CSV table of C-alpha atoms and ligand atoms in Angstrom, one decimal:
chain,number,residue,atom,x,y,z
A,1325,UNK,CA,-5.9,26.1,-7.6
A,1326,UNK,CA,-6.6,23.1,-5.9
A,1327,UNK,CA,-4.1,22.3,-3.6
A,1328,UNK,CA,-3.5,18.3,-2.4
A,1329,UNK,CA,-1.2,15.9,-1.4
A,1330,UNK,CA,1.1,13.9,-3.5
A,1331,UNK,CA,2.9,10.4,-3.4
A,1332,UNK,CA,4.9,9.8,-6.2
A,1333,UNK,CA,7.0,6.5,-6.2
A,1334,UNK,CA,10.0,5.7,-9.1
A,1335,UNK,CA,11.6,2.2,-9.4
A,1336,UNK,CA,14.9,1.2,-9.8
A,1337,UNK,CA,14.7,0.6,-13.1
A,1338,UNK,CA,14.0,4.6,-14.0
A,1339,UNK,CA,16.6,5.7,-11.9
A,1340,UNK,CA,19.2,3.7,-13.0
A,1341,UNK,CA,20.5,2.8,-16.3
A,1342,UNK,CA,20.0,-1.0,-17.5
A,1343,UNK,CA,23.3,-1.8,-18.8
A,1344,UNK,CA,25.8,-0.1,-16.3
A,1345,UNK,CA,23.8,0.5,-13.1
A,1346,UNK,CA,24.3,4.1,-12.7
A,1347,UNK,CA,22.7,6.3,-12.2
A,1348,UNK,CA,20.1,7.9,-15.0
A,1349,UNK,CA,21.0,11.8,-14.2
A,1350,UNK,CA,18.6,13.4,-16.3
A,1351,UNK,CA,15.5,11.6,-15.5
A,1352,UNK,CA,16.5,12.0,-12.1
A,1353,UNK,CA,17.2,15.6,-12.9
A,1354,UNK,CA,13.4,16.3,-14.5
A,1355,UNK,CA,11.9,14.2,-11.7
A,1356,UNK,CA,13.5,17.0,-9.0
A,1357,UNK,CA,12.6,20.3,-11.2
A,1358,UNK,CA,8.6,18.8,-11.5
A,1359,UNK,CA,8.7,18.4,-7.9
A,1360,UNK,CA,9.9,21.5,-6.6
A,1361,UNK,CA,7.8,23.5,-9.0
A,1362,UNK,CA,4.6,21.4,-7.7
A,1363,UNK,CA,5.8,22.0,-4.5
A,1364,UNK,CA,6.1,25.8,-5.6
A,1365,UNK,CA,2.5,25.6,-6.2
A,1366,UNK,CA,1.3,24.7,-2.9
A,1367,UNK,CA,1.0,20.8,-3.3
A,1368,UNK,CA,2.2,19.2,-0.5
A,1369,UNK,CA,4.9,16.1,-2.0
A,1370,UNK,CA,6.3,12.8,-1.1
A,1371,UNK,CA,9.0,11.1,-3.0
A,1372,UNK,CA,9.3,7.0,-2.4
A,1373,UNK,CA,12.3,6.2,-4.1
A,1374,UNK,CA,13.7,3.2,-4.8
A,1375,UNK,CA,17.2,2.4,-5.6
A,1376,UNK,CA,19.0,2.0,-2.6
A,1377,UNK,CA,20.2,-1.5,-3.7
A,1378,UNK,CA,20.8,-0.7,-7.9
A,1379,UNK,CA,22.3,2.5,-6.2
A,1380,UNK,CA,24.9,0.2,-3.8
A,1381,UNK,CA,25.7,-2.5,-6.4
A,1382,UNK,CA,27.3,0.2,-9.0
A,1383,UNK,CA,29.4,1.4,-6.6
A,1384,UNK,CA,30.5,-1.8,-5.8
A,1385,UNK,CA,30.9,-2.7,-9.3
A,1386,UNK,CA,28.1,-5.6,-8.4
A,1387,UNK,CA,26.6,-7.0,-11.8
A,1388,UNK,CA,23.5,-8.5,-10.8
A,1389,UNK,CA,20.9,-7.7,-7.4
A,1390,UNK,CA,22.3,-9.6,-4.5
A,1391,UNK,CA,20.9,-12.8,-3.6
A,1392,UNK,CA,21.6,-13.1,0.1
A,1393,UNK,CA,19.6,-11.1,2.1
A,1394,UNK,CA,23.1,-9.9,3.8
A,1395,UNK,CA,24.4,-8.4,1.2
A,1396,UNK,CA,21.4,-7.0,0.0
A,1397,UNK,CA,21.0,-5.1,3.3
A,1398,UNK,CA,24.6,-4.1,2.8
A,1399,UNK,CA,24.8,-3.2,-0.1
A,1400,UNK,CA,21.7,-0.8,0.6
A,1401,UNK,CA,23.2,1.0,3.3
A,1402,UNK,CA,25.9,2.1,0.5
A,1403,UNK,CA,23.3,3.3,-2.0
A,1404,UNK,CA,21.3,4.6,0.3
A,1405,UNK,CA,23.8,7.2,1.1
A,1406,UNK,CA,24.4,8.1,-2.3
A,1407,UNK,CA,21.2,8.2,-3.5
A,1408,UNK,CA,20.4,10.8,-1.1
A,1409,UNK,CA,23.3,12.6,-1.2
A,1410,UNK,CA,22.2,13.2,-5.3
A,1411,UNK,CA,19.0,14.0,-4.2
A,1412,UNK,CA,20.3,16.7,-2.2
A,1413,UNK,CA,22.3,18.0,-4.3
A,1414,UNK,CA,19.4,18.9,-7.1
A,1415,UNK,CA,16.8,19.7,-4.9
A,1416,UNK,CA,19.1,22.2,-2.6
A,1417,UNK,CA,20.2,24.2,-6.6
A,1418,UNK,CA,16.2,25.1,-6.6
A,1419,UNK,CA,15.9,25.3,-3.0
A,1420,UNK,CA,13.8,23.0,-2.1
A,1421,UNK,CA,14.4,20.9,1.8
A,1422,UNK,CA,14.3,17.6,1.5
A,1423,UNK,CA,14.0,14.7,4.4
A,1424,UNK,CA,14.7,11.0,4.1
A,1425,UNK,CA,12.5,8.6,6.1
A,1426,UNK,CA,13.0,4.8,6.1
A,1427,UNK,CA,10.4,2.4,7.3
A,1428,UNK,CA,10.0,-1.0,7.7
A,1429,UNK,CA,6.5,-2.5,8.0
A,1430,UNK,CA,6.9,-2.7,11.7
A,1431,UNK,CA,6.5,1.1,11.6
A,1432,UNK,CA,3.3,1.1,10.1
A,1433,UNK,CA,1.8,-2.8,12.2
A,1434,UNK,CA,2.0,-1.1,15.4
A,1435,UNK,CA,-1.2,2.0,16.0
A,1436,UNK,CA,1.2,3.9,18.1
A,1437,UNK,CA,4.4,3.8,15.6
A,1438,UNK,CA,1.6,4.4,12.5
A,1439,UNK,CA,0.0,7.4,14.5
A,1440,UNK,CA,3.9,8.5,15.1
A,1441,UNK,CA,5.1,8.1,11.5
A,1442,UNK,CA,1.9,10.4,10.5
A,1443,UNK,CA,2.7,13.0,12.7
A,1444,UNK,CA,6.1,12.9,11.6
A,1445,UNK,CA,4.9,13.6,7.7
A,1446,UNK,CA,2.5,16.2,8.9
A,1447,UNK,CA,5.0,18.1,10.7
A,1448,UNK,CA,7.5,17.7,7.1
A,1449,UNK,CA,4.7,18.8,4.9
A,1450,UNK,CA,4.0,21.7,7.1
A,1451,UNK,CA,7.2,23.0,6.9
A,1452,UNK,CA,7.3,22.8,3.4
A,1453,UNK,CA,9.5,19.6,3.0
A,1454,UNK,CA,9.4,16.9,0.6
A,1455,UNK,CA,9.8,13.6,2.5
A,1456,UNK,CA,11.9,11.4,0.6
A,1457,UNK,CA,10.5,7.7,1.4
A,1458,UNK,CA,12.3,4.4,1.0
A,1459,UNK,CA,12.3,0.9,2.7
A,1460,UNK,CA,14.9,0.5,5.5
A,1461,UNK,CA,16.3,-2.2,3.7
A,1462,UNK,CA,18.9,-2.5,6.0
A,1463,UNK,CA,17.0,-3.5,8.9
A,1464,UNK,CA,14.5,-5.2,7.9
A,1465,UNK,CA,13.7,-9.0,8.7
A,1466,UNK,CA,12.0,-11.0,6.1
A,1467,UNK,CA,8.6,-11.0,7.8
A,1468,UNK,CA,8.2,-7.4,8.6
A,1469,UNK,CA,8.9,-6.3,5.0
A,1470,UNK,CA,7.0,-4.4,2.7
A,1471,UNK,CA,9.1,-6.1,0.2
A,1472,UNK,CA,8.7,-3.9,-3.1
A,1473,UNK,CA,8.2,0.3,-3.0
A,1474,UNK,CA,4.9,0.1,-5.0
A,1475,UNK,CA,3.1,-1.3,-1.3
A,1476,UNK,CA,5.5,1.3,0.8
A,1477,UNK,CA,4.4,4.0,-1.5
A,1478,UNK,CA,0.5,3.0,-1.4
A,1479,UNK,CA,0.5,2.8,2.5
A,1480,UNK,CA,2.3,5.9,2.9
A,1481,UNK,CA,-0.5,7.1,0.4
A,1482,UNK,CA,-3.3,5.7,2.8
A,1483,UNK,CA,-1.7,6.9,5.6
A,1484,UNK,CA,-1.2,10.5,4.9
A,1485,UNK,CA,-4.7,10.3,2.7
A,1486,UNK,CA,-2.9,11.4,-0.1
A,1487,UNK,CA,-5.1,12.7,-3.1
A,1488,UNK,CA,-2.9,11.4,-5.9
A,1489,UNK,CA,-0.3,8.3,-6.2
A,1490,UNK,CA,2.2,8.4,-9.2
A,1491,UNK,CA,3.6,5.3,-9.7
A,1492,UNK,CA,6.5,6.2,-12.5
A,1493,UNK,CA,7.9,3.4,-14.1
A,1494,UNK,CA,10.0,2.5,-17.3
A,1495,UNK,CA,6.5,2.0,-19.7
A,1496,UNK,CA,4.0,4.5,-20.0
A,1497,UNK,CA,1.1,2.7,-18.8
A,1498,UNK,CA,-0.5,-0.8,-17.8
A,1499,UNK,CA,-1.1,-2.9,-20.7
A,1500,UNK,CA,-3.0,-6.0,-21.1
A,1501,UNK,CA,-0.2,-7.9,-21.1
A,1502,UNK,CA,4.1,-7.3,-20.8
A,1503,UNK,CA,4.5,-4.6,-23.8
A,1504,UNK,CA,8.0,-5.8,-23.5
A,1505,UNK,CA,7.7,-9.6,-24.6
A,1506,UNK,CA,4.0,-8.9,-26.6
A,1507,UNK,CA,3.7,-6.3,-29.0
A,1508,UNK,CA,-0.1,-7.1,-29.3
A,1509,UNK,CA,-0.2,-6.0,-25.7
A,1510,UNK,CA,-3.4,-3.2,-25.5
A,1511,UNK,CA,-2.9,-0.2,-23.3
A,1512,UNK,CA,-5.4,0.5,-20.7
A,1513,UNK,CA,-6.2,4.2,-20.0
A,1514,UNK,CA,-8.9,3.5,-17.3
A,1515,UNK,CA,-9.9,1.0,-14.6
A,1516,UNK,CA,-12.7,2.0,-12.5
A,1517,UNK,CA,-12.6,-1.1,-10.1
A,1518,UNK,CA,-9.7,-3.5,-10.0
A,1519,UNK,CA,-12.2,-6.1,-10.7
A,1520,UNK,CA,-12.1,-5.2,-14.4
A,1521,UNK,CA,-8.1,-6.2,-14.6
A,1522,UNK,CA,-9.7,-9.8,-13.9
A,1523,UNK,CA,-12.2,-9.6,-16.8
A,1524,UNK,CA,-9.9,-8.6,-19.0
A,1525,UNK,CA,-7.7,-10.7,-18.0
A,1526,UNK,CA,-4.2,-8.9,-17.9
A,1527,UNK,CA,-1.5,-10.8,-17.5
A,1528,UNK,CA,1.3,-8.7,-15.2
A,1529,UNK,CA,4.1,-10.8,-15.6
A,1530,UNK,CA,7.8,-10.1,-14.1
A,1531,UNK,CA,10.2,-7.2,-13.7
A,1532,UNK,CA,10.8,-5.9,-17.1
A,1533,UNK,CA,14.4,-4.7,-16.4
A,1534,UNK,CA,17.4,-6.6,-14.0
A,1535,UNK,CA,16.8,-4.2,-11.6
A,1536,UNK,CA,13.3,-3.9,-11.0
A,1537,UNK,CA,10.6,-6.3,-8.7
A,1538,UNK,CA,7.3,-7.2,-8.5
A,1539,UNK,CA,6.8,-5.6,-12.7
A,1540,UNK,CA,3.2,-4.4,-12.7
A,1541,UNK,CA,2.1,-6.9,-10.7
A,1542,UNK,CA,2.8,-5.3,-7.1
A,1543,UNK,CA,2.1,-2.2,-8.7
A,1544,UNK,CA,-1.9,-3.2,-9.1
A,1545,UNK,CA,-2.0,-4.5,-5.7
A,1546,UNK,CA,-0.6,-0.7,-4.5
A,1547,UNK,CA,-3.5,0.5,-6.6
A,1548,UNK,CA,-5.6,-1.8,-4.8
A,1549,UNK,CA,-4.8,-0.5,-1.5
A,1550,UNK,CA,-4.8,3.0,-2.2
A,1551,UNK,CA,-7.6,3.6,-4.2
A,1552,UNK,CA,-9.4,1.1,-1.6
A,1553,UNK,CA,-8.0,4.2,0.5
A,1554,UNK,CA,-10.2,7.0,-1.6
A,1555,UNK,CA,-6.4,7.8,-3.4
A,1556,UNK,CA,-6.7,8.1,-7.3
A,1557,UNK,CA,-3.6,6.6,-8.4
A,1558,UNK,CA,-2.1,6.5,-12.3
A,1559,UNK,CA,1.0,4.4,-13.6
A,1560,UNK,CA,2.7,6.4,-16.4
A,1561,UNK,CA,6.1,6.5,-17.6
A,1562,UNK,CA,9.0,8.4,-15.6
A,1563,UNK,CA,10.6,9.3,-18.5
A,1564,UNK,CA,8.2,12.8,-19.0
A,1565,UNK,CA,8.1,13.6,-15.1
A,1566,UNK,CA,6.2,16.8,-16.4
A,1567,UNK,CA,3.5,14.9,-16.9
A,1568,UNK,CA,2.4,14.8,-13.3
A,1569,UNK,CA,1.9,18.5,-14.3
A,1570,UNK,CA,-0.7,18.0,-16.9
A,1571,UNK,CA,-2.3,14.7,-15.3
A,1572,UNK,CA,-3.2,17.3,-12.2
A,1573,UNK,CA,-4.7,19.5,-14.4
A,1574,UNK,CA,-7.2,16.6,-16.4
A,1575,UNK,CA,-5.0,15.3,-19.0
A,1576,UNK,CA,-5.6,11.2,-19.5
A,1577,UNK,CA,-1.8,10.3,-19.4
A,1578,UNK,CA,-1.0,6.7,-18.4
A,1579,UNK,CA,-3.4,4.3,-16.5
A,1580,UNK,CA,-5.9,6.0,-14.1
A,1581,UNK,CA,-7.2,3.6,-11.5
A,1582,UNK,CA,-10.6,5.8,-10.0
A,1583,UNK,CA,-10.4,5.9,-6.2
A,1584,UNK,CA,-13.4,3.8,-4.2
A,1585,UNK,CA,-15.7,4.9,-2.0
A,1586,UNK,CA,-12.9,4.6,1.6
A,1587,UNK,CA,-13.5,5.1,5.2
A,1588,UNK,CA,-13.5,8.0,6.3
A,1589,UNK,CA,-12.1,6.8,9.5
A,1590,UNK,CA,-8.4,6.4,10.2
A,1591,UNK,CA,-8.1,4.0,12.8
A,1592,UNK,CA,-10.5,1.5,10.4
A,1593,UNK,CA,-7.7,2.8,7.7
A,1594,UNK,CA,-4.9,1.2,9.4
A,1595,UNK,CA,-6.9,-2.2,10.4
A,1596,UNK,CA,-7.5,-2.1,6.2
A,1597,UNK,CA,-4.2,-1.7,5.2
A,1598,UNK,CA,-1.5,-1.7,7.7
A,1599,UNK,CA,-2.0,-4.4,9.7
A,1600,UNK,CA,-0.6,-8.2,9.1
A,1601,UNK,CA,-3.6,-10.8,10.5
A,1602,UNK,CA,-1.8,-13.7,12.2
A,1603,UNK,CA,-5.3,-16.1,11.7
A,1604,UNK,CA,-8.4,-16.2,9.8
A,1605,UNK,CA,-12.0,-17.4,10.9
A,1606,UNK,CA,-14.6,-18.7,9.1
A,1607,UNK,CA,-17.8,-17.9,9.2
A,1608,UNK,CA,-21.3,-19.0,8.5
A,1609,UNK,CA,-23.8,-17.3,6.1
A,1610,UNK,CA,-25.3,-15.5,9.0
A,1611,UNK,CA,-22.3,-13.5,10.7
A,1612,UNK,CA,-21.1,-13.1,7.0
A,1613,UNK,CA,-24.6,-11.0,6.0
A,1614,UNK,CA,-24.9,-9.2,9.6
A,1615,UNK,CA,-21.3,-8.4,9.0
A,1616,UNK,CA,-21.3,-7.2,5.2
A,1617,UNK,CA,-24.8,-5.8,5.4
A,1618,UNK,CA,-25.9,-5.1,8.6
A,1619,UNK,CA,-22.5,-3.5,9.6
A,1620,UNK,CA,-23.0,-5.6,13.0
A,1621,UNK,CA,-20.3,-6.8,15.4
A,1622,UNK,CA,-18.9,-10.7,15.4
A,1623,UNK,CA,-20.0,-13.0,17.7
A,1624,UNK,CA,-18.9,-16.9,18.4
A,1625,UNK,CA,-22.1,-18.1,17.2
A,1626,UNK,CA,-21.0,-17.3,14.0
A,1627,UNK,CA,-17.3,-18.8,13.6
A,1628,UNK,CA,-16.9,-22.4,12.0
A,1629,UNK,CA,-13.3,-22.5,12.2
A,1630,UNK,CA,-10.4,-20.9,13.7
A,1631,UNK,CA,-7.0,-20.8,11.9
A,1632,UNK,CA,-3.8,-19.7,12.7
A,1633,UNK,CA,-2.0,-19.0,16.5
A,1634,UNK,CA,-2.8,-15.1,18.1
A,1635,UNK,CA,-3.5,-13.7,21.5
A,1636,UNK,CA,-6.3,-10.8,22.0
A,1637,UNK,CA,-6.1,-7.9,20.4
A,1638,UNK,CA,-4.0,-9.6,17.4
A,1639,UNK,CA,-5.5,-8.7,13.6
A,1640,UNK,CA,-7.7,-11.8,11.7
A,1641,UNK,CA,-9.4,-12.2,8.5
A,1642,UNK,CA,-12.9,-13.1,8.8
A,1643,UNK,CA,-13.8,-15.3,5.4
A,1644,UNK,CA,-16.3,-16.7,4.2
A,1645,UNK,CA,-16.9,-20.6,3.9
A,1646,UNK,CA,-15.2,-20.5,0.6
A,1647,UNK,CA,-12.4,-19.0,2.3
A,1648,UNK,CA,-12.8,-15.6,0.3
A,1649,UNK,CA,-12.0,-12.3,2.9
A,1650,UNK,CA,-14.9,-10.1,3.5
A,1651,UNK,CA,-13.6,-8.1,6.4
A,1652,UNK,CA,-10.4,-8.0,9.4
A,1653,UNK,CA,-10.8,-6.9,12.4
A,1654,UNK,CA,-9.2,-6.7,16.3
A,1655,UNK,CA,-10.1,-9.5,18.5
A,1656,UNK,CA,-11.4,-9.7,22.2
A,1657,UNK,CA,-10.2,-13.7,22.5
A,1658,UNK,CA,-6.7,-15.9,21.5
A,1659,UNK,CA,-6.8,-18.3,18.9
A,1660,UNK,CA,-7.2,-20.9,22.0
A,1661,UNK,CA,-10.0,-19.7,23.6
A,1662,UNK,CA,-12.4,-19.2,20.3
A,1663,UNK,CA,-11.7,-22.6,19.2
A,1664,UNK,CA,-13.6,-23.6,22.8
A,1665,UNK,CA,-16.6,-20.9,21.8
A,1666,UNK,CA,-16.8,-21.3,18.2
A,1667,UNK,CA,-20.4,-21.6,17.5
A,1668,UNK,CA,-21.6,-21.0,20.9
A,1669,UNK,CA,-23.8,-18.7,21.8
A,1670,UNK,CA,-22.1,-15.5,23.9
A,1671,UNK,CA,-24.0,-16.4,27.0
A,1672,UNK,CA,-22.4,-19.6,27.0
A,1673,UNK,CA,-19.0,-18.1,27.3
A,1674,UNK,CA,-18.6,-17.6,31.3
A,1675,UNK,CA,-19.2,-21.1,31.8
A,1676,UNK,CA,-16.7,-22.9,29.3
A,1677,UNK,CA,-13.8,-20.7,29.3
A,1678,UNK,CA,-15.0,-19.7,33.7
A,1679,UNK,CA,-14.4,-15.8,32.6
A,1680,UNK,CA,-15.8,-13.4,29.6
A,1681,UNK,CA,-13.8,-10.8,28.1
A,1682,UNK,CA,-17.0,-9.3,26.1
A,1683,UNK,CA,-19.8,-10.4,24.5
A,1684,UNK,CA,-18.4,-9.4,20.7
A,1685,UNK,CA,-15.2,-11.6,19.7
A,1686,UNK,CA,-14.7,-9.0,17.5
A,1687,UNK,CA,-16.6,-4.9,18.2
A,1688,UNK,CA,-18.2,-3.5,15.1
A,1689,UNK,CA,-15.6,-0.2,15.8
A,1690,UNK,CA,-12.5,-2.7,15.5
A,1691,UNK,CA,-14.0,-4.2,12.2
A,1692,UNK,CA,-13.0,-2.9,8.6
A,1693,UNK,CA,-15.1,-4.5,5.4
A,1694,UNK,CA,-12.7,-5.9,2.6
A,1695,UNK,CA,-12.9,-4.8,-1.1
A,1696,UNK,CA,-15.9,-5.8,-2.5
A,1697,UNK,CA,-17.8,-6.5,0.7
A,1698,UNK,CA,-17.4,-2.6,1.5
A,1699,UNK,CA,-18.8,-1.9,-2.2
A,1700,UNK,CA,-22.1,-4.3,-1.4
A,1701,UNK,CA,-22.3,-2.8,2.5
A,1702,UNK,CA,-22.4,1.1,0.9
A,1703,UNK,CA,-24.6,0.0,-1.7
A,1704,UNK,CA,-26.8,-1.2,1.5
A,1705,UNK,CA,-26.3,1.8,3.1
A,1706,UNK,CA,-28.2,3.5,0.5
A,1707,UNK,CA,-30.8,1.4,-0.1
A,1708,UNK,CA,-33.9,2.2,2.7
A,1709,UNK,CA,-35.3,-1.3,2.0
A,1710,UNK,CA,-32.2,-3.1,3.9
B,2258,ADP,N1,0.7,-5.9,-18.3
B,2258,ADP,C1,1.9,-5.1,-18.3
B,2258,ADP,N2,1.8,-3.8,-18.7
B,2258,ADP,C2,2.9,-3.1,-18.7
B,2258,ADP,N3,4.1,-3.5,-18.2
B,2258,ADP,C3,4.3,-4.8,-17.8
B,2258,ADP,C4,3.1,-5.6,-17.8
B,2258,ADP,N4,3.5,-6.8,-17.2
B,2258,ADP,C5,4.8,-6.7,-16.9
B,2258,ADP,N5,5.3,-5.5,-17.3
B,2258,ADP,C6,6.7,-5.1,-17.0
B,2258,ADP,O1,6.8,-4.3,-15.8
B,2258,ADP,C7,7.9,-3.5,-15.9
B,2258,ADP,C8,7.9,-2.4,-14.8
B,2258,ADP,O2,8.1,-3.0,-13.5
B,2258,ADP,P1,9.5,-2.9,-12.7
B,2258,ADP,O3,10.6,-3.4,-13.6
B,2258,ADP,O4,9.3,-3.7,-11.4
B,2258,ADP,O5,9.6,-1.4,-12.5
B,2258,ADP,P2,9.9,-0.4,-11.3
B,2258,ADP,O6,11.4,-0.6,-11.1
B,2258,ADP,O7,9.5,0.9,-11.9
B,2258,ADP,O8,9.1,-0.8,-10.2
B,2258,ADP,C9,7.9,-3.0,-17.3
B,2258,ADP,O9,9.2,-2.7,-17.8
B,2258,ADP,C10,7.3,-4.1,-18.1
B,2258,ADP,O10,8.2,-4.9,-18.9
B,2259,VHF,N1,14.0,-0.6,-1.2
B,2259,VHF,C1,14.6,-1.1,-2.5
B,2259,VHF,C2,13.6,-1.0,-3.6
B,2259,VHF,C3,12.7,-2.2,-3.8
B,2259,VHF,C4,11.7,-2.0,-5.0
B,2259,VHF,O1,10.5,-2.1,-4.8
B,2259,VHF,O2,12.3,-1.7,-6.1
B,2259,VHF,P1,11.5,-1.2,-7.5
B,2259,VHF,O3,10.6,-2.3,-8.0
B,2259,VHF,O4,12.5,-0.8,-8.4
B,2259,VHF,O5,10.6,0.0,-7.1
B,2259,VHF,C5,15.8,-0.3,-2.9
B,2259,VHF,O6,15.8,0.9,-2.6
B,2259,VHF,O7,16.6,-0.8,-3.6
C-alpha cells in the first residue's frame, strides 16, 4: 500500500455537542479508532484539534464563547487540559502514543523556529506518534495568530508536505451556499482550482454552530494554502470518521479540492505560506512579466510604490498596478531606503543612498510566485517559445 502523510483537522463544533458544550464521546471515539488503525497501516498522522475553548467553557459552566481575549486564553488553558487528557485516554486503550504540540504563528514566521517545529514532527512521526496539533491559545497575541485551526492545520500540512488534509466538520461537504439556512444549496464534489468557487459563486457564510469560526469560509482559504502546497485536501463530515478510510483508497466522499502544481523547494514553501509581509510594492508591467514569466529577480527600476514600514530581510508583497499579489519575497533594502531608489536604475544606488547592499532588492532564490502567477510562470516553463 501506499503509505503517506496525513493532517486531519476537526472543529469545535464536531467535538462538542451544540446544546450543552460537552463533549461528543462517540464521534470523538470513532475519530481515535480510524486513526490508530491508519496509523496501524503505516500512514504517518497528525490530529489538529480544536476545542480547547468549547472544551474550557463546559467546565466552567460558560454558555456562550468568551468575548475578551482574557478569558478566552483562560478558559483554554482549562480545556486544553481536558481535551487531551480524553484523547489520551482512547488512544492509550488501542495503544497508540500520542503528543500535544501548540503553536502560535510566531513558531512558523521565524525560518529557524519553522525548520525547528519540522524537525520536531519528523522526529514524532518516526517514532510512530500521532502529534496532536492545536493553537496555543493561551499565549498568543492578536497579531501573531493563526486565528482559526482550518489555517493551523493547512500550514502544518505545507510544512510537513503532507499528502492528504481532512478537514472534518459538522456537514458533509462544501455546498454552494450554507446547507443550513438554504436548502437549495448544491453540493460540490470537485474543485480543481479555487478559481472555480468564484465562478460559481459560493457563498461561505458564518459558523454554522455557536461554537464554531470562520464556517467554510477559512476552511477554503486552508484549501488554498495547502493544495497551493501540492496537498490534496477534502472537507467531509466528521460524523463517519471511517470515511478517511475509503476516501484513501478512491472513494469521492465530500469535497475534493485537487492539489496544484507546488514548489518543490522548502525554503520558497515557507516564504508562500508562513510568512506575514509587513509592506507591499508596486510594480510596473515590466518587473511584473520578468517576475511571473521570466522567473527573474527584482530590481528598483521596477517599483512604483512602496507601502508599509520594514527593515531588510522583512517579507513584502510584490503587486501589480491594480494592487493584485503576484509573488512575496525577502528584501535586501528597508522600506526607507527603496522609497529613495524606486525606479532607479541599480547603478544608481551607491550614489543616492552613498552604499549598496546588492544589485537585486529582492534575489530570484528569496522570491516565491503567488497563485495564479505560479500557474501562468509553469505554463511558461513549458512552452519553448518563451
Ligand atoms: N457553502 C457552505 N457549504 C457548507 N457549509 C457552509 C457553507 N457556508 C457556511 N457553512 C456552514 O459552515 C459550518 C461549518 O463551519 P464551522 O462551524 O466553523 O465548523 P468547524 O467547527 O468544524 O470548523 C456548517 O455547519 C455550515 O452551516
Ligand atoms: N484553538 C481554538 C480553536 C479555534 C478554531 O478554529 O475552532 P474551529 O472553527 O472549531 O475549528 C480552540 O481550541 O478552541
Amino acid at each position: 500500500m501506499n503509505l503517506q502523510t496525513l493532517v486531519v483537522k476537526i472543529g469545535t463544533s464536531s467535538l462538542t455537542q451544540e446544546s450543552t458544550g460537552n463533549l461528543a464521546i462517540a464521534t470523538i471515539a470513532a475519530l481515535v479508532e480510524t486513526l490508530s488503525a491508519l496509523r496501524h497501516q503505516g500512514h504517518r498522522v497528525i490530529l489538529v484539534s480544536s476545542g480547547a475553548v468549547g472544551v474550557g467553557c463546559a467546565r466552567l459552566g460558560l454558555k456562550e464563547r468568551p468575548r475578551t481575549i482574557a478569558l478566552k486564553q483562560a478558559v483554554a488553558a482549562v480545556g486544553q487540559g481536558r481535551l487531551m487528557r480524553v484523547y489520551d485516554d482512547l488512544f492509550t486503550t488501542l495503544q497508540q502514543p500520542i503528543a500535544q504540540v501548540l503553536l502560535t504563528r510566531s513558531d512558523l514566521v521565524q525560518r529557524s523556529r519553522y525548520v525547528n517545529a519540522y524537525n520536531t514532527f519528523q522526529e514524532l512521526l518516526r517514532l510512530g506518534v500521532i502529534p496532536i496539533v492545536n493553537e496555543n491559545d493561551t499565549v498568543a497575541t492578536e497579531e501573531l495568530k493563526f486565528g482559526d485551526n482550518d489555517t493551523l492545520s493547512a500550514m502544518v500540512a505545507s510544512l510537513v508536505e503532507a499528502e492528504w488534509l481532512f478537514l472534518m466538520t459538522d456537514v458533509d461537504r462544501l455546498y454552494s451556499s450554507d446547507p443550513r439556512s438554504n436548502p437549495d444549496a448544491q453540493p460540490i464534489t470537485l474543485v480543481q482550482h479555487l478559481d472555480e468557487l468564484r465562478q460559481l459563486q459560493v457563498e461561505t457564510g458564518g459558523s454554522g454552530s455557536n461554537w464554531g469560526t470562520g464556517g467554510m469560509m477559512t476552511k477554503i482559504e486552508a484549501a488554498r494554502i495547502a493544495t497551493g502546497s501540492g496537498v490534496r485536501t477534502v472537507i467531509t463530515s466528521s460524523q463517519s470518521p471511517r470515511n478517511l478510510e475509503k476516501i484513501l483508497q478512491g472513494e469521492a466522499i465530500g469535497t475534493h479540492f485537487a492539489p496544484q502544481k507546488s514548489t518543490s523547494n522548502a525554503r520558497k514553501r515557507w516564504l508562500a505560506n508562513a510568512v506575514i509581509p509587513s509592506g507591499k510594492l508596486y510594480l510596473d508591467e515590466g518587473a511584473v512579466r520578468a517576475i511571473c514569466q521570466g522567473g527573474k529577480s527584482l530590481l528598483a527600476a521596477g517599483i512604483l510604490e512602496v507601502f508599509g514600514e520594514f527593515e531588510a530581510s522583512d517579507a513584502v508583497q510584490l503587486c501589480d498596478r491594480s494592487g493584485r499579489e503576484i509573488a512575496r519575497g525577502l528584501v535586501n533594502y528597508s522600506s526607507e531606503e527603496l522609497d529613495r531608489i524606486r525606479g532607479r536604475k541599480s547603478d544608481e544606488i551607491p550614489e543616492i543612498l552613498g552604499y549598496i547592499v546588492a544589485d537585486t532588492v529582492i534575489h530570484r532564490d528569496n522570491l516565491v510566485l503567488s497563485g495564479s502567477s505560479s500557474d501562468a510562470a509553469e505554463l511558461n516553463k513549458s512552452d519553448p517559445r518563451l
